[in-house]
Amino acid sequence: MLILNKFRAWLGILLCLISGFCPMLKVPIKGNWNLYQSDARLFFLTYTIISIAVLFLFIRKVGAFRFMSFVMSIWFVLAVAAVYFTANNYTKYGFANKLIGKVVHFQWGWIVLLVGVIFMLFSTKKGENITV
């Protein structure tokens, strides 16, 4: 039997939702970019995963919510890797890629997303079956 800590689950979901609008990348001249400005598909897929997790939380499917938490954690790793490789391989010219890779920096929005994912992951745990 799975036990859900609702406070951790809702806090994780809230942090994941807020992180989409936090600065994710610092781009020279243009300023700070959030998740939508860095990649719109990444933004929509992230929010789709979060909305499915909220749906499972509303209908009290703890196992499915736990699965979506794992999916969100894997998606976080893939998103960080995708943004990193996109910033370092933006053009087909090697010199420009090295220059862009050095001037584009990750911001604190990724930390907020990571903390939200961690809260979602650790909001469920296995409990004891109580039989009377």
mmCIF file of C-alpha atoms in Angstrom, residues 42 44 64 81 106:
data_model
loop_
_atom_site.group_PDB
_atom_site.id
_atom_site.type_symbol
_atom_site.label_atom_id
_atom_site.label_comp_id
_atom_site.label_asym_id
_atom_site.label_seq_id
_atom_site.Cartn_x
_atom_site.Cartn_y
_atom_site.Cartn_z
ATOM 1 C CA LEU A 42 9.812 21.493 -23.772
ATOM 2 C CA PHE A 44 4.305 22.246 -23.156
ATOM 3 C CA ALA A 64 -0.161 6.483 -11.036
ATOM 4 C CA ALA A 81 20.548 17.705 -21.266
ATOM 5 C CA PHE A 106 21.924 28.250 -16.658
#
